[in-house]
Coordinates of N, CA and C in Angstrom, one line a residue:
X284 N 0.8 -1.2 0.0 CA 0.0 0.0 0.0 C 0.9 1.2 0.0
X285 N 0.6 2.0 -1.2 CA 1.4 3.7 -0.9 C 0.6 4.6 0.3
X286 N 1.5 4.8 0.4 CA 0.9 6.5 1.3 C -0.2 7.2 0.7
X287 N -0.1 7.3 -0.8 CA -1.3 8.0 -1.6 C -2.4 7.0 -1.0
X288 N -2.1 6.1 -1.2 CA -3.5 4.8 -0.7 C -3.9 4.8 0.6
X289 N -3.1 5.5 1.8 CA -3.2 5.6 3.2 C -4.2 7.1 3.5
X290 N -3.6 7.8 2.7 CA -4.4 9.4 2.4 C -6.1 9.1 2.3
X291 N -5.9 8.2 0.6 CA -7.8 8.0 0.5 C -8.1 7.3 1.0
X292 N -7.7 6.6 2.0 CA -8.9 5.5 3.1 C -8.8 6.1 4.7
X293 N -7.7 7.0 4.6 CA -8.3 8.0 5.8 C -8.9 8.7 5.2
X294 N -9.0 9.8 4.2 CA -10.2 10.2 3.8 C -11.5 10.0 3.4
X295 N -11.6 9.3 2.9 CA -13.3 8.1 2.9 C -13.5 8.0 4.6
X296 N -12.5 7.4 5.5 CA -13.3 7.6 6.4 C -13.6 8.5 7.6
X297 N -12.5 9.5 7.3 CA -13.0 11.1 7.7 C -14.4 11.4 7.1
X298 N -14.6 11.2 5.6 CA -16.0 11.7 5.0 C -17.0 11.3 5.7
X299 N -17.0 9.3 5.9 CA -18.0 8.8 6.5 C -18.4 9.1 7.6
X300 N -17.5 9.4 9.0 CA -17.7 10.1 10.0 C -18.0 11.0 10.0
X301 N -18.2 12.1 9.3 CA -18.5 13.4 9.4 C -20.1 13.4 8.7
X302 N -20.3 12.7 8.4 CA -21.7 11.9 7.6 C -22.6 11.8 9.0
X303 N -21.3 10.6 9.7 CA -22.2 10.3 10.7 C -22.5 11.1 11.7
X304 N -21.9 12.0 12.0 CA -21.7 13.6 12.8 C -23.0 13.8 12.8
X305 N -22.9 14.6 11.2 CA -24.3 15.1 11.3 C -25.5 14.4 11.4
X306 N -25.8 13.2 10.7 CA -26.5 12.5 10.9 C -27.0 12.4 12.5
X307 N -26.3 12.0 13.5 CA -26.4 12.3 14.8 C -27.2 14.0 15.2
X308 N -26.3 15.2 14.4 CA -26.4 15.8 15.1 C -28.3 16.2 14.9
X309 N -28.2 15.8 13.4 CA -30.1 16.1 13.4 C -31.0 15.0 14.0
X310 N -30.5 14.3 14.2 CA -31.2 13.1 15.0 C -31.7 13.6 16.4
X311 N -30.5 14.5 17.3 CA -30.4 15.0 18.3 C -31.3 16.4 18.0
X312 N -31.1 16.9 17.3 CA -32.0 18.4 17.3 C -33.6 18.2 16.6
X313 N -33.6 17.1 16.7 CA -34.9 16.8 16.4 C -35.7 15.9 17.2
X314 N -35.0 15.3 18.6 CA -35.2 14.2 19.4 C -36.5 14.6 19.9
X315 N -36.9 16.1 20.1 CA -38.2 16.3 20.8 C -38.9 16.9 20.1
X316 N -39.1 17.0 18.8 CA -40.0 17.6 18.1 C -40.9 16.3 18.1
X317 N -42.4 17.1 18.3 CA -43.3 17.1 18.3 C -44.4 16.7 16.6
X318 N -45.1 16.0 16.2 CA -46.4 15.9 15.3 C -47.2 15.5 15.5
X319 N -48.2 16.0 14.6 CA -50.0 15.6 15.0 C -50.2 14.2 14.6
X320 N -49.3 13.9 13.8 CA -49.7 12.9 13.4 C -48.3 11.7 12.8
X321 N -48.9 10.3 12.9 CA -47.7 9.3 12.6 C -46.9 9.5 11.3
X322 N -47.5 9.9 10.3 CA -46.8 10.4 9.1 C -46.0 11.1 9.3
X323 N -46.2 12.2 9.7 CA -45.3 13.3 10.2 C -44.0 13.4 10.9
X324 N -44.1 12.4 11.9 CA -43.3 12.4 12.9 C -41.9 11.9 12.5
X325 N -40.6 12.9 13.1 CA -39.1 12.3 12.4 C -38.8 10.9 13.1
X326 N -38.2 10.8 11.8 CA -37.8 9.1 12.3 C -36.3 9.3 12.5
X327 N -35.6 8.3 13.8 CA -33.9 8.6 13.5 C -33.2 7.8 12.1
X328 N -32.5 8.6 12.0 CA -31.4 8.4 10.9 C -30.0 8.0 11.0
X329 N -29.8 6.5 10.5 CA -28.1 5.9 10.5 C -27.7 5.9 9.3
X330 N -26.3 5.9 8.8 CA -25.8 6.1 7.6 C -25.7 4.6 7.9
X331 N -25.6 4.0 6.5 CA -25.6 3.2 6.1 C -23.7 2.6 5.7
X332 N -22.8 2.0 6.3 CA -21.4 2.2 5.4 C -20.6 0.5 4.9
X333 N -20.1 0.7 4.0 CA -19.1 -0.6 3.7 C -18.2 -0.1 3.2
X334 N -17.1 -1.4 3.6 CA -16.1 -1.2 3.4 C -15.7 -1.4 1.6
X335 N -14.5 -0.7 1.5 CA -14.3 -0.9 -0.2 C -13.1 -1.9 -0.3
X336 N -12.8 -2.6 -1.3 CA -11.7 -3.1 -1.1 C -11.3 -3.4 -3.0
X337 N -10.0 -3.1 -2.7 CA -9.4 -3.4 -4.0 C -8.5 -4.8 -4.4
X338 N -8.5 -5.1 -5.5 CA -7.7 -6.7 -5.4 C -6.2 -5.8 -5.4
X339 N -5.8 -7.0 -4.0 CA -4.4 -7.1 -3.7 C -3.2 -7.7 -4.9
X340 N -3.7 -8.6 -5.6 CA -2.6 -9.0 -6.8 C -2.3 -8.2 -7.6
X341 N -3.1 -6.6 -7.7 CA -2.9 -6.0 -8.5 C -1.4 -5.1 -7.4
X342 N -1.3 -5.1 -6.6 CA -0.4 -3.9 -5.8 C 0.8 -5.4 -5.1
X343 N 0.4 -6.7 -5.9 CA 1.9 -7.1 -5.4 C 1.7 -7.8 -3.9
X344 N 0.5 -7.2 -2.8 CA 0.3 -7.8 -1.5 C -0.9 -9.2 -1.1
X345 N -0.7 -10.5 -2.4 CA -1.0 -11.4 -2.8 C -0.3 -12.6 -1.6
X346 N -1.1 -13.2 -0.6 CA -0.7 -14.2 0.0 C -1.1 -15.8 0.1
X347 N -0.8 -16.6 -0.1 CA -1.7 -17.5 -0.3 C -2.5 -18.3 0.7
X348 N -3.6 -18.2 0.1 CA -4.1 -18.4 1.5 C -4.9 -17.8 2.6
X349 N -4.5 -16.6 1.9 CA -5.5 -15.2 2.7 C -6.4 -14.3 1.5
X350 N -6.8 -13.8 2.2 CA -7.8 -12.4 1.7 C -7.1 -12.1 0.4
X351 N -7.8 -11.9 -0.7 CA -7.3 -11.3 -2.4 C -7.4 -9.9 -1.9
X352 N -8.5 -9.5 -0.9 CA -8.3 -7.9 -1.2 C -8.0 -7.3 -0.2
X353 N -7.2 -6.1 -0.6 CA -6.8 -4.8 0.3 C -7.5 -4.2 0.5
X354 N -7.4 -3.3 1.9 CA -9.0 -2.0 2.6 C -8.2 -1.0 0.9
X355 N -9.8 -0.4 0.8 CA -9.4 1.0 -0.3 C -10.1 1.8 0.4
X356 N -10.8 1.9 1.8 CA -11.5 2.9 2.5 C -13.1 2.4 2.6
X357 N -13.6 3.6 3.1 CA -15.5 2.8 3.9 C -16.1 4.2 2.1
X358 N -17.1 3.2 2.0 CA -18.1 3.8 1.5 C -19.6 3.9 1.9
X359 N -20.3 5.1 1.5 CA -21.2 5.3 2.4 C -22.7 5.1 1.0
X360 N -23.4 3.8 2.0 CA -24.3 3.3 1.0 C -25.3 4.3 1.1
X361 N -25.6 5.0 2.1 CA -26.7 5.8 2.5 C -27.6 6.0 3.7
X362 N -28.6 6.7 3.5 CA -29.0 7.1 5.1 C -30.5 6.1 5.5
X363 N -31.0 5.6 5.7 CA -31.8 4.6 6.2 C -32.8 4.9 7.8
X364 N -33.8 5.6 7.7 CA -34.9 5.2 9.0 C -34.9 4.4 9.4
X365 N -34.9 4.6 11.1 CA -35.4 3.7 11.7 C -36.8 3.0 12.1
X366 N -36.6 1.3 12.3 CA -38.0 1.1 12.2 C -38.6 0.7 13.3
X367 N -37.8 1.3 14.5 CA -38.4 1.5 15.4 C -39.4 2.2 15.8
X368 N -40.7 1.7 16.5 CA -41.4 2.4 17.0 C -42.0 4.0 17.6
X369 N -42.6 4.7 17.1 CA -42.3 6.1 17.7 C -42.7 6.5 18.9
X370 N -42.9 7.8 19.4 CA -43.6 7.6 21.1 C -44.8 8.3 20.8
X371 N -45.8 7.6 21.2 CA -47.2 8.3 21.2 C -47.2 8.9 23.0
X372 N -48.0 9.8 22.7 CA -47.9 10.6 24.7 C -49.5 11.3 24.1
X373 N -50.3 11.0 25.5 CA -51.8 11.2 25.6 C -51.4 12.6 26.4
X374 N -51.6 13.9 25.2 CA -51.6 15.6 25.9 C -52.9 16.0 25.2
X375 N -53.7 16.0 26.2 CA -55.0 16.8 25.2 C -54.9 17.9 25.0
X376 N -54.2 18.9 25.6 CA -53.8 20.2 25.5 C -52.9 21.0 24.9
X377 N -52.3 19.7 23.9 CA -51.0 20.4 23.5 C -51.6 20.8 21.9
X378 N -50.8 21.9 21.3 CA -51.5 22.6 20.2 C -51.6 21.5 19.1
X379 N -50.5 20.8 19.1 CA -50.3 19.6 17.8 C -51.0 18.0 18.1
X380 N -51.9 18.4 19.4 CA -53.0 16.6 19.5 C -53.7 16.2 18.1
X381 N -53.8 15.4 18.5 CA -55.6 14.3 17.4 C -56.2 15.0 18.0
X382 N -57.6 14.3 17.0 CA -58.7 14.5 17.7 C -58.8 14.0 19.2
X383 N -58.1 12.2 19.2 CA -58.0 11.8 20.2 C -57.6 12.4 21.4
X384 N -56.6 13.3 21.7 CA -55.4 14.1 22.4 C -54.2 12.8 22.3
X385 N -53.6 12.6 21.5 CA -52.1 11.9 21.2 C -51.4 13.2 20.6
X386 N -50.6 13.4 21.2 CA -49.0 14.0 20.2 C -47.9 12.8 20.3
X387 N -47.6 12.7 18.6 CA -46.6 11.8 18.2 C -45.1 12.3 18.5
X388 N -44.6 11.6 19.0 CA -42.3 12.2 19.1 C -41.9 11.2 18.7
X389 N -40.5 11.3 18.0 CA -39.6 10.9 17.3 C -39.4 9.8 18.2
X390 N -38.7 8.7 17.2 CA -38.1 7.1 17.8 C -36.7 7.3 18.6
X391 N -36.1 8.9 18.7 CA -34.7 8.7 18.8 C -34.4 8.7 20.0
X392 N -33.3 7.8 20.4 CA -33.0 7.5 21.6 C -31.6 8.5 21.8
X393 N -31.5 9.3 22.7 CA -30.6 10.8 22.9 C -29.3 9.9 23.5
X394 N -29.4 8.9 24.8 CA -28.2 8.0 25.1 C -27.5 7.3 23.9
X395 N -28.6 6.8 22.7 CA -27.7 6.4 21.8 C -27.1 7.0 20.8
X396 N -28.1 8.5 20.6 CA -27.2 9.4 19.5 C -26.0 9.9 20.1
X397 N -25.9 10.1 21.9 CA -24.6 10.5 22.5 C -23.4 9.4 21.9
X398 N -24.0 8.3 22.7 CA -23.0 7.5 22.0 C -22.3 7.5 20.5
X399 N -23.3 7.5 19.5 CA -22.6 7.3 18.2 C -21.7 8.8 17.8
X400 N -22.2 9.9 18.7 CA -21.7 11.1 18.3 C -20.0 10.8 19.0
X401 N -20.2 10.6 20.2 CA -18.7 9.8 20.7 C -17.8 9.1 20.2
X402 N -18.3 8.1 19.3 CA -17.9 7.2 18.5 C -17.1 7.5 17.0
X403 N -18.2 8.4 16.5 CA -17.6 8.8 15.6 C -16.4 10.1 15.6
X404 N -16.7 10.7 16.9 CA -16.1 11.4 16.9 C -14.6 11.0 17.2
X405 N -14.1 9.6 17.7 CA -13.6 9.4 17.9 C -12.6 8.9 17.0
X406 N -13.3 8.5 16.4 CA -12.8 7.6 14.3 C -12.9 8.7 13.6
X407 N -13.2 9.6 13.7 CA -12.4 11.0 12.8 C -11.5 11.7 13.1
X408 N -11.3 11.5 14.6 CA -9.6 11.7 15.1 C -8.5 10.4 14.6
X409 N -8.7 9.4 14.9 CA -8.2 8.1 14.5 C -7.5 9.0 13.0
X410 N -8.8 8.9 12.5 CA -7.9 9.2 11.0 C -7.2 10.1 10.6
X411 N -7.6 11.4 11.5 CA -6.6 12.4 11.2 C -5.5 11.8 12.1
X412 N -5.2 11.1 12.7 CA -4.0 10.7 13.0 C -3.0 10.1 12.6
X413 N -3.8 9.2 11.5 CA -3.4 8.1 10.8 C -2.8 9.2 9.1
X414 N -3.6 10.5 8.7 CA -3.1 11.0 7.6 C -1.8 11.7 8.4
X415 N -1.3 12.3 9.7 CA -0.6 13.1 10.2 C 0.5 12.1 10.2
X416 N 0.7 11.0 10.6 CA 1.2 9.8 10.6 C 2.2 9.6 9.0
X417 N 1.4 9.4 8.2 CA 1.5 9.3 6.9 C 2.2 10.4 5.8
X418 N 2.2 11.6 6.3 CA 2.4 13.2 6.1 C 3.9 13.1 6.6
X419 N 4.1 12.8 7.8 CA 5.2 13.0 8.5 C 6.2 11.3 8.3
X420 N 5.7 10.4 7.9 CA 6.4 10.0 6.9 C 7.0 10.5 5.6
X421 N 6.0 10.9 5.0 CA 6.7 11.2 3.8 C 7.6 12.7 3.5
X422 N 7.2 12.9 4.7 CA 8.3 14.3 5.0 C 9.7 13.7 4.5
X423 N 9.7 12.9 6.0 CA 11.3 12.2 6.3 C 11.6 11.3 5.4
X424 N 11.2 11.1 4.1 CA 11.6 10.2 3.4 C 11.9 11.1 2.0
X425 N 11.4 12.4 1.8 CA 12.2 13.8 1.3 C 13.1 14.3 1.6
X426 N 13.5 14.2 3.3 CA 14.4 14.8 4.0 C 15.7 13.8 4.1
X427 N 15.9 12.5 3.8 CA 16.7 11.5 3.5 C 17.7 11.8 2.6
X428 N 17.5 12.2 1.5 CA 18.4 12.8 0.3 C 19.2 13.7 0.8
X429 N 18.8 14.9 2.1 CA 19.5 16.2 2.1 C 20.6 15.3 2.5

């Protein structure tokens, strides 16, 4: 694997996490909104991601007996509702009831958007570490000749 190749699979998955950021972050700013009705009401949202991989025989890291492919970085298949359940809450008072008095709230669970917000936050440092890493390699391997 070159360094060029360490660059786009920390970048793919700087992209992906920053995906998942936001994703999170509207999941969270939308945790307590309110609708009249089940149609209406937000559903949470996960990115969807896989991994990419390129054949290794082509780059020479061919072993027998193992895996043909090398990581080439995460790709992001897309964003997907949850089919979880939403919260119905009996307010007969509130502006946005039924007829019944139900106001519908979002499926999102705020401990788990903390979590994935932690999570990913945490794998977009990873990678900037891993391009800083990679950078400062190839410094010192320009600086070799002086």
């Amino acid at each position: 694997m070159s360094l060029a190749n360490i660059f786009d699979v920390a970048g793919s998955g700087m992209n992906a996490q920053s995906l998942r950021l936001n994703t999170t972050a509207s999941n969270l700013a939308n945790a307590q909104s309110a609708a009249s009705s089940a149609g209406d009401v937000y559903r949470s949202r996960q990115p969807v991601f896989a991994a990419l991989a390129r054949d290794a025989m082509s780059q020479g890291l061919a072993i027998d007996g193992a895996d043909q492919r090398a990581s080439a970085g995460v790709q992001v298949m897309g964003v997907v509702e949850s089919d979880a359940p939403y919260e119905q809450r009996y307010e007969p008072n509130h502006p946005l009831a039924d007829e019944e008095g139900y106001v519908f709230y979002p499926n999102v669970n705020v401990v788990e958007e903390m979590t994935n917000m932690i999570s990913a936050s945490r794998s977009f440092q990873v990678n900037v570490e891993v391009m800083n890493a990679a950078r400062q390699m190839a410094q010192r391997v320009l600086t070799m000749g002086q």
